[in-house]
mmCIF file of C-alpha atoms in Angstrom:
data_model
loop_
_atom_site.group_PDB
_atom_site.id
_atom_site.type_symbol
_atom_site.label_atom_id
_atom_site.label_comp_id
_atom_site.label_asym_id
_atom_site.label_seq_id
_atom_site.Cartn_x
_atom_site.Cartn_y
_atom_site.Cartn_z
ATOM 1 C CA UNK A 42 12.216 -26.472 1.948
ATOM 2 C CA UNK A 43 14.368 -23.337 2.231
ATOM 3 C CA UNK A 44 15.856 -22.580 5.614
ATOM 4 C CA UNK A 45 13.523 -19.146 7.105
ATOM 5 C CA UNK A 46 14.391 -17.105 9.318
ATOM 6 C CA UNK A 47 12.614 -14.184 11.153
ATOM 7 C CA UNK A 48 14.842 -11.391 12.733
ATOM 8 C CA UNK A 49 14.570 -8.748 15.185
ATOM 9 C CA UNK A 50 17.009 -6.620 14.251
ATOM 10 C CA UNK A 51 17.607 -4.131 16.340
ATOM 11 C CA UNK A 52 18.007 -0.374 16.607
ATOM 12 C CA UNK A 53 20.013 0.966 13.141
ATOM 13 C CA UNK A 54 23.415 0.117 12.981
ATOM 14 C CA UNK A 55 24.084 -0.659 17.063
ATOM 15 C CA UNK A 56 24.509 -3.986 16.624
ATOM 16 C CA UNK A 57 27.728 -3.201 14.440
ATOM 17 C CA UNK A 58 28.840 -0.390 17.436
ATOM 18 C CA UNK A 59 29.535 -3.223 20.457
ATOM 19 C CA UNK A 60 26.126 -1.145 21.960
ATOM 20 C CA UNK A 61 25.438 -3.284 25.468
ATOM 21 C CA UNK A 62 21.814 -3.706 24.825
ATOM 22 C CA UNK A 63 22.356 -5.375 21.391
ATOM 23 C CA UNK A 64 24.590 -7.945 22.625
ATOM 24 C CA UNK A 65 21.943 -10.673 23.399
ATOM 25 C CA UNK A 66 20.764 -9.817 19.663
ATOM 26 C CA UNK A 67 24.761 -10.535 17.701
ATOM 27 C CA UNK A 68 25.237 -13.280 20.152
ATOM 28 C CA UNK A 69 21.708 -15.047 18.632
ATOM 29 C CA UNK A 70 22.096 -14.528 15.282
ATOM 30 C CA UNK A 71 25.626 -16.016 15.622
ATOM 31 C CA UNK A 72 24.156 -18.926 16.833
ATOM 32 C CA UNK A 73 21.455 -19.503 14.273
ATOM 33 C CA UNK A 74 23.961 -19.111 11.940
ATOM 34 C CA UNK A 75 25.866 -21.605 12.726
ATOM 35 C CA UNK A 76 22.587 -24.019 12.499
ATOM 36 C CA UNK A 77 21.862 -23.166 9.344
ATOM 37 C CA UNK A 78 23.406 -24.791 6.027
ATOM 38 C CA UNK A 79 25.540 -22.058 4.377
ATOM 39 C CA UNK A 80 23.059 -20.533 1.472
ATOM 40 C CA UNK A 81 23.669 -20.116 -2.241
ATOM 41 C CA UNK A 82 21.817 -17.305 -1.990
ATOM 42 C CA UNK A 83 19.982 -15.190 0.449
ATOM 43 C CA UNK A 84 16.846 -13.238 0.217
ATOM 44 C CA UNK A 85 15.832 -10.730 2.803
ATOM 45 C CA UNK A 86 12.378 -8.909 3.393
ATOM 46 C CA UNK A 87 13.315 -5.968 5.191
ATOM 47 C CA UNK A 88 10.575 -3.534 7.053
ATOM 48 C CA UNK A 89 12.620 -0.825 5.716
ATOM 49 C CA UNK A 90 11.338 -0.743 2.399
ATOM 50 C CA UNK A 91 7.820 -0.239 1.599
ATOM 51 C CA UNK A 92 6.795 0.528 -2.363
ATOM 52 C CA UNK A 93 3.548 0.445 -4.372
ATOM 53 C CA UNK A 94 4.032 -2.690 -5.479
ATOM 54 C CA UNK A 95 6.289 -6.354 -4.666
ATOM 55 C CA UNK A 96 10.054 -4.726 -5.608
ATOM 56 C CA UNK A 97 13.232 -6.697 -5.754
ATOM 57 C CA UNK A 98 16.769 -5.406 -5.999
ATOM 58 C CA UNK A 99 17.830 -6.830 -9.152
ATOM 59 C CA UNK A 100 21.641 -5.573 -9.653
ATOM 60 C CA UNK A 101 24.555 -6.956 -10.075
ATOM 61 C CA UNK A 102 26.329 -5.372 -7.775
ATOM 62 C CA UNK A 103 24.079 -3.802 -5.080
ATOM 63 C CA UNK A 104 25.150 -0.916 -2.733
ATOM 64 C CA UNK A 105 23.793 0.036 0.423
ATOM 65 C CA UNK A 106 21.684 2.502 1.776
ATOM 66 C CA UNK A 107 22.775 4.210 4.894
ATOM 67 C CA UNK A 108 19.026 4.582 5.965
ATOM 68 C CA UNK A 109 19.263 5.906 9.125
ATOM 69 C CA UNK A 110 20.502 9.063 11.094
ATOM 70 C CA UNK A 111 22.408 10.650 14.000
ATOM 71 C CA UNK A 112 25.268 7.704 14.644
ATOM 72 C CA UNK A 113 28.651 7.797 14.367
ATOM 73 C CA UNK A 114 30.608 8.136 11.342
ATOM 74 C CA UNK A 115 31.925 4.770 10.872
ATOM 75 C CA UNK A 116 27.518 3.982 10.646
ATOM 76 C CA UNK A 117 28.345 5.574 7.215
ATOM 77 C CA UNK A 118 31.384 3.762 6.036
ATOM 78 C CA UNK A 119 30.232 -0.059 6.237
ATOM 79 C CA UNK A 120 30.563 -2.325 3.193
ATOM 80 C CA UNK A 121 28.803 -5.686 2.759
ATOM 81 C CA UNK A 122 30.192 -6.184 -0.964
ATOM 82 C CA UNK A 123 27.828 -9.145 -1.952
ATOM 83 C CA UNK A 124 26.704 -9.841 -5.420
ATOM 84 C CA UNK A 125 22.719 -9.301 -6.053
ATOM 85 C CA UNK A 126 21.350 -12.538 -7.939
ATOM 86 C CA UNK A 127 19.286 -10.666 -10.920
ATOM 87 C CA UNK A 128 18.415 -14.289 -12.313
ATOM 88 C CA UNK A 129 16.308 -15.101 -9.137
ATOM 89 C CA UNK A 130 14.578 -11.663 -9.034
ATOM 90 C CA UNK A 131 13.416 -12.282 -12.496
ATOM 91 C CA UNK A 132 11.975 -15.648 -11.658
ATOM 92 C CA UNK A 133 10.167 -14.332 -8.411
ATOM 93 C CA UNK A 134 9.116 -11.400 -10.378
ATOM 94 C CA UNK A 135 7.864 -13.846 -13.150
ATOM 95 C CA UNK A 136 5.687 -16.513 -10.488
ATOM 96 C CA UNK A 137 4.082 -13.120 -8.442
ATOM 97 C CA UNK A 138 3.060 -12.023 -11.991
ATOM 98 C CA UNK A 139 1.614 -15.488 -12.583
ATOM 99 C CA UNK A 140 -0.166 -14.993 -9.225
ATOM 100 C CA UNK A 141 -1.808 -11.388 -10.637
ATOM 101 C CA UNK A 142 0.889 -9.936 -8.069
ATOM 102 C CA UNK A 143 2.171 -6.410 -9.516
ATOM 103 C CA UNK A 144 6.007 -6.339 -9.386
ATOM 104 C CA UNK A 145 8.771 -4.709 -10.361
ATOM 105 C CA UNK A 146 12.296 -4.567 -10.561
ATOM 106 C CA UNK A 147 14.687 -2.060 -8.697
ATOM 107 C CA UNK A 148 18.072 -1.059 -10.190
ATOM 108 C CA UNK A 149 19.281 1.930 -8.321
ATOM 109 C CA UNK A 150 18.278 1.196 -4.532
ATOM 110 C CA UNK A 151 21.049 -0.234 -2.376
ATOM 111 C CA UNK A 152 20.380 -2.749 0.886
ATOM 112 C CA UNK A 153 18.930 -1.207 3.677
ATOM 113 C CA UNK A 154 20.272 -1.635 7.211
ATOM 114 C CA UNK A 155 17.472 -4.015 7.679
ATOM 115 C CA UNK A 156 19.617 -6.423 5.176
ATOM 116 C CA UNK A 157 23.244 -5.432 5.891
ATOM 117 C CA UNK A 158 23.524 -4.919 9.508
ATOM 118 C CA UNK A 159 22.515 -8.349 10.006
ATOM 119 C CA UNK A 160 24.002 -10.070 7.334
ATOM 120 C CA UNK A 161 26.955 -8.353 8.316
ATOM 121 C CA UNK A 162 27.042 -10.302 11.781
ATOM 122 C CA UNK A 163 25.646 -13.619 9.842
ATOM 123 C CA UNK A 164 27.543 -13.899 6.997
ATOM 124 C CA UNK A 165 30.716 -11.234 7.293
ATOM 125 C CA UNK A 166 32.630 -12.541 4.458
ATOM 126 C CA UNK A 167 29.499 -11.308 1.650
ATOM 127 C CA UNK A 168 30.540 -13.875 -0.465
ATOM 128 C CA UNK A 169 26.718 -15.399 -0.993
ATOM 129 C CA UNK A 170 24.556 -13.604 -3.482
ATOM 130 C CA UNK A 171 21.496 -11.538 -2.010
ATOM 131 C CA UNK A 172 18.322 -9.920 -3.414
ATOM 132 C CA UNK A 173 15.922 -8.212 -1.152
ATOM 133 C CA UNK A 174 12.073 -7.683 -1.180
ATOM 134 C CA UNK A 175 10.436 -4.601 -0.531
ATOM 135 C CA UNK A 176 6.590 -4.827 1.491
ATOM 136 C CA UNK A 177 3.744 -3.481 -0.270
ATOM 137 C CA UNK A 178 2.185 -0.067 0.932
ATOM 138 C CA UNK A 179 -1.605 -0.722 2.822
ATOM 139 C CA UNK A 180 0.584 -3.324 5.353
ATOM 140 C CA UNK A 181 -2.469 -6.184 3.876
ATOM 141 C CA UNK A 182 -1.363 -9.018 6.105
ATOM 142 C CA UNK A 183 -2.982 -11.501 4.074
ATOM 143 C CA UNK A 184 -1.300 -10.246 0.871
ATOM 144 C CA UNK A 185 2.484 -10.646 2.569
ATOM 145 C CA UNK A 186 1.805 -14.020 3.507
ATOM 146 C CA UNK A 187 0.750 -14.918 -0.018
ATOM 147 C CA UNK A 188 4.307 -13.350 -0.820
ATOM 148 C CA UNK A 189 6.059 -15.723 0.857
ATOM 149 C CA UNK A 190 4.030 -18.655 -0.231
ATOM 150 C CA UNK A 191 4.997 -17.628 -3.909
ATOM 151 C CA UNK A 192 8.420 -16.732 -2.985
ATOM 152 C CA UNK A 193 8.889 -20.393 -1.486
ATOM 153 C CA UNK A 194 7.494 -21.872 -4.537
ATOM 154 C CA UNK A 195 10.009 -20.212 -6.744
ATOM 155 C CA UNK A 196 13.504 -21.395 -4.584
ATOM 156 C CA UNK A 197 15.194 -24.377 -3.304
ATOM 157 C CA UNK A 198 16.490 -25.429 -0.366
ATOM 158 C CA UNK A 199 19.712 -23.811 -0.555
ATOM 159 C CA UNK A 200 18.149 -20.687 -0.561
ATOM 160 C CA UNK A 201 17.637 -18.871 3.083
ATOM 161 C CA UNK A 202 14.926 -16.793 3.214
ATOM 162 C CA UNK A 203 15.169 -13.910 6.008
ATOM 163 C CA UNK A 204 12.403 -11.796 7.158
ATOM 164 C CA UNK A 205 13.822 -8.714 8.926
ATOM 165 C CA UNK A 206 12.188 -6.868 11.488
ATOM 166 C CA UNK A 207 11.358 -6.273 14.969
ATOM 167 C CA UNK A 208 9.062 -8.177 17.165
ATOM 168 C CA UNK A 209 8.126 -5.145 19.356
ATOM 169 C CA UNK A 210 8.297 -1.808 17.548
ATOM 170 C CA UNK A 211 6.847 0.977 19.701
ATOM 171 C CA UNK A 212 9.663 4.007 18.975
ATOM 172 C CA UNK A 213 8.287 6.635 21.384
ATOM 173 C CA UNK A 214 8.635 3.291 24.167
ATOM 174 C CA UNK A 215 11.785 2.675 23.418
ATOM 175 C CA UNK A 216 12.488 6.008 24.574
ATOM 176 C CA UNK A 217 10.421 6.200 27.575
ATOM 177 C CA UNK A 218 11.215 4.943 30.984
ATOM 178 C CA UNK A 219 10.042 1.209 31.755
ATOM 179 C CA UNK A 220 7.198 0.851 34.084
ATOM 180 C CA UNK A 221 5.820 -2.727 34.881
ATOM 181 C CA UNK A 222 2.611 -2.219 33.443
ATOM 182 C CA UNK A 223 4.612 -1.402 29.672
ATOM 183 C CA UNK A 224 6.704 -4.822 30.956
ATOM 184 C CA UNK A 225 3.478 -6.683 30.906
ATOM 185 C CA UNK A 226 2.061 -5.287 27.738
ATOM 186 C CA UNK A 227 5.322 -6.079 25.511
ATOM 187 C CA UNK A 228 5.577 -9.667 27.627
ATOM 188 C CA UNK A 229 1.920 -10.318 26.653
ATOM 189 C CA UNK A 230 2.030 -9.693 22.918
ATOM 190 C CA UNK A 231 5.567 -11.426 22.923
ATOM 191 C CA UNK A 232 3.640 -14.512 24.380
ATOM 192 C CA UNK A 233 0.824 -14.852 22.095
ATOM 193 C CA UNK A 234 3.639 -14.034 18.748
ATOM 194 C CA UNK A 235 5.684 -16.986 20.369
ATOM 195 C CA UNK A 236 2.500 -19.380 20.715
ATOM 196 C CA UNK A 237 1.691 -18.596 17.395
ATOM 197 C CA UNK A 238 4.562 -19.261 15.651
ATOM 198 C CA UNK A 239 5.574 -22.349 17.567
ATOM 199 C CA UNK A 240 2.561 -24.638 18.994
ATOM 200 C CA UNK A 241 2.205 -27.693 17.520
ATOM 201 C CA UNK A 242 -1.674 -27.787 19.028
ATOM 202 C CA UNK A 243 -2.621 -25.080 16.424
ATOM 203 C CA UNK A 244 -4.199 -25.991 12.787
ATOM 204 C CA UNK A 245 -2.395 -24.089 10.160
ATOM 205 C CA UNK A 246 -5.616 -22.246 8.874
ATOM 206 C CA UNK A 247 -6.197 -21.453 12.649
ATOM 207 C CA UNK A 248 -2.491 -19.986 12.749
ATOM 208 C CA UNK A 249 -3.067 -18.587 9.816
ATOM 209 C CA UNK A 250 -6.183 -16.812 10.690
ATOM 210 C CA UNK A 251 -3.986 -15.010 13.719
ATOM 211 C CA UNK A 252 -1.090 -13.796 11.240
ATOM 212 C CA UNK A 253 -4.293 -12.349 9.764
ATOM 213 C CA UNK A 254 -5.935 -10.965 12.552
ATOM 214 C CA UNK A 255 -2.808 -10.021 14.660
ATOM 215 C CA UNK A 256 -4.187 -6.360 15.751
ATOM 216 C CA UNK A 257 -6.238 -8.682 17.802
ATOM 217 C CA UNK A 258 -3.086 -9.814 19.532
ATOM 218 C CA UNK A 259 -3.043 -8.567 23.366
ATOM 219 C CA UNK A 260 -1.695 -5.023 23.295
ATOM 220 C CA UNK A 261 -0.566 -5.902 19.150
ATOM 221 C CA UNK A 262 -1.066 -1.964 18.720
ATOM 222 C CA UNK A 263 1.210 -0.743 21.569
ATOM 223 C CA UNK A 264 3.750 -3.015 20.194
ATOM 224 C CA UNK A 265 3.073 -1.908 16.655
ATOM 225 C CA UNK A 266 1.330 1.488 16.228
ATOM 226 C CA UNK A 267 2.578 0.431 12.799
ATOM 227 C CA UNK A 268 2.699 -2.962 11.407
ATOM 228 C CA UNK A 269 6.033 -2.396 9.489
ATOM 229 C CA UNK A 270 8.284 -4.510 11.567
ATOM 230 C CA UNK A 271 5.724 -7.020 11.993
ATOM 231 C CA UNK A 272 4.775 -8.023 8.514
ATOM 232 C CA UNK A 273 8.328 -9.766 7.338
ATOM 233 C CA UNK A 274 7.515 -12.515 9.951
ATOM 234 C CA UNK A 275 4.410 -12.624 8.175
ATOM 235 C CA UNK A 276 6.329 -13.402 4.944
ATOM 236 C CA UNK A 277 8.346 -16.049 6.537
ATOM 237 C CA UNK A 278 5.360 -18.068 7.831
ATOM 238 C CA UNK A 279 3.979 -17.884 4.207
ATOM 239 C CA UNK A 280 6.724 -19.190 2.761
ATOM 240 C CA UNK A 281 7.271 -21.780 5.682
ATOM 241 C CA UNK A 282 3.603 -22.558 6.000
ATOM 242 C CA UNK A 283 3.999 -24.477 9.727
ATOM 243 C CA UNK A 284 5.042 -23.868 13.416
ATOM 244 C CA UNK A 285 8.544 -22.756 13.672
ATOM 245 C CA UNK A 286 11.450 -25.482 14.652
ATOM 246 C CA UNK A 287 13.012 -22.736 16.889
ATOM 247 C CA UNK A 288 12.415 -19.576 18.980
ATOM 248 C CA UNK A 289 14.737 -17.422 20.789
ATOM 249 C CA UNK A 290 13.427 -14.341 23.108
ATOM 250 C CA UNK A 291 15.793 -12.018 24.189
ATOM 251 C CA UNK A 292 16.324 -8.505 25.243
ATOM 252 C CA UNK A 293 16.926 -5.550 22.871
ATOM 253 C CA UNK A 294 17.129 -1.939 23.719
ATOM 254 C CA UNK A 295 15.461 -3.247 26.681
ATOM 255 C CA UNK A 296 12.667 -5.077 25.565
ATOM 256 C CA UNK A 297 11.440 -8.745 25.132
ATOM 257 C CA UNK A 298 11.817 -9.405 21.772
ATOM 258 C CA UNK A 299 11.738 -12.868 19.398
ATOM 259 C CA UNK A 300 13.562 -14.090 16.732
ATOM 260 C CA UNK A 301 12.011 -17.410 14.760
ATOM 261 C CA UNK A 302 13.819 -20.319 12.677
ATOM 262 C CA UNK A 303 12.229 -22.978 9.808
ATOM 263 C CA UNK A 304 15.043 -24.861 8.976
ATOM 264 C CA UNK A 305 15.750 -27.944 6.651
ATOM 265 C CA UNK A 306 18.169 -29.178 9.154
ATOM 266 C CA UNK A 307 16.160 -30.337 12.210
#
């Protein structure tokens, strides 16, 4: 099995700009990393990219795409120089087309910050080939965890699979000051995500029926008004299809958030 990985990734680039409330966040991902087998090749589903149908990046040579607004200038002058790995976009593309699965191929989008920001902190050298996956406008959460399910099928295990988005995505609370009721709302969804991913007591068709059902979630729409940041995890669990090995909750921007690892290793 490929080593998965589910990120919250924070707000931007701030993670890259030593910003105090994304320290908990660079300080986790630099210890997954170093849990993880290096990959020959990485494949990221960001939240940042939606498109009509399944899309992979399928240069050579992929750029990136400052996707964001209203940081400092150096936000606009990162590099992650990786190559893109057009031979394994052609073979996902080929098994999701097997699957009746539209897809296509991208060659003019770069990475999104949802890919480079953390691979920057992950993997800093850029010296392992990456493709990412767009999500498929209409948010169907049954359809993205077929997408990882077919997206497993198609790699090995040197392959690492990362789903990146944000376990609590509520912009306008971000931005609003923190009351304890809020606290108990983000804690609450936060603790049914967590029991989800990871209980061992849970049959998979019963966890599967709650990656399916999440709005059901306690407060799942305060936490996502839009699904977005959600959805990537629910790639990961399709491609992992079990409870998670790991899970690490943490504070970003000042609120509970969770990151999730499948790995080979343990």
């Amino acid at each position: 099995m490929a080593d998965i990985v589910f990120i919250s990734h924070g707000g931007g680039p701030l993670p890259l700009l030593g910003d105090p409330t994304h320290h908990q966040l660079v300080e986790t991902l630099t210890q997954i990393t170093k849990r993880l087998k290096k990959p020959k090749a990485i494949i990221v589903v960001s939240a940042h990219w939606e498109a009509h149908h399944v899309s992979l990046t399928h240069q050579e040579h992929p750029g990136l795409l400052y996707d964001y607004y209203g940081f400092p200038d150096e936000s606009y002058t990162f590099k992650y120089p990786c190559n893109g790995l057009p031979e394994l976009a052609e073979k996902i593309v080929g098994t999701l087309q097997k699957a009746d699965i539209t897809t296509e191929l991208e060659d003019e989008r770069g990475l999104d910050h949802g890919v480079f920001v953390p691979l920057m902190i992950m993997y800093p050298e850029a010296d392992i080939p990456c493709i990412q996956v767009s999500l498929v406008k209409g948010l169907d959460p049954d359809l993205h965890i077929r997408i990882g399910e077919i997206i497993a099928d198609c790699v090995d295990e040197d392959v690492l699979i990362i789903g990146s988005g944000f376990s609590f995505h509520n912009m306008r609370a971000f931005f609003t000051k923190e009351d304890l009721a809020h606290q108990q709302m983000n804690q609450s969804f936060e603790d049914w995500l967590m029991e989800t991913c990871s209980s061992q007591n849970m049959t998979e068709e019963e966890r599967r029926a709650r990656f399916q059902q999440w709005q059901e979630a306690p407060h799942a729409r305060y936490c996502h008004p839009r699904e977005e940041h959600l959805l990537p995890l629910h790639v990961c669990y399709g491609a992992a299809a079990r409870a998670c090995d790991s899970v690490y909750s943490l504070s970003i921007l000042g609120k509970q958030a969770s990151l999730y690892l499948w790995s080979s290793n343990i």
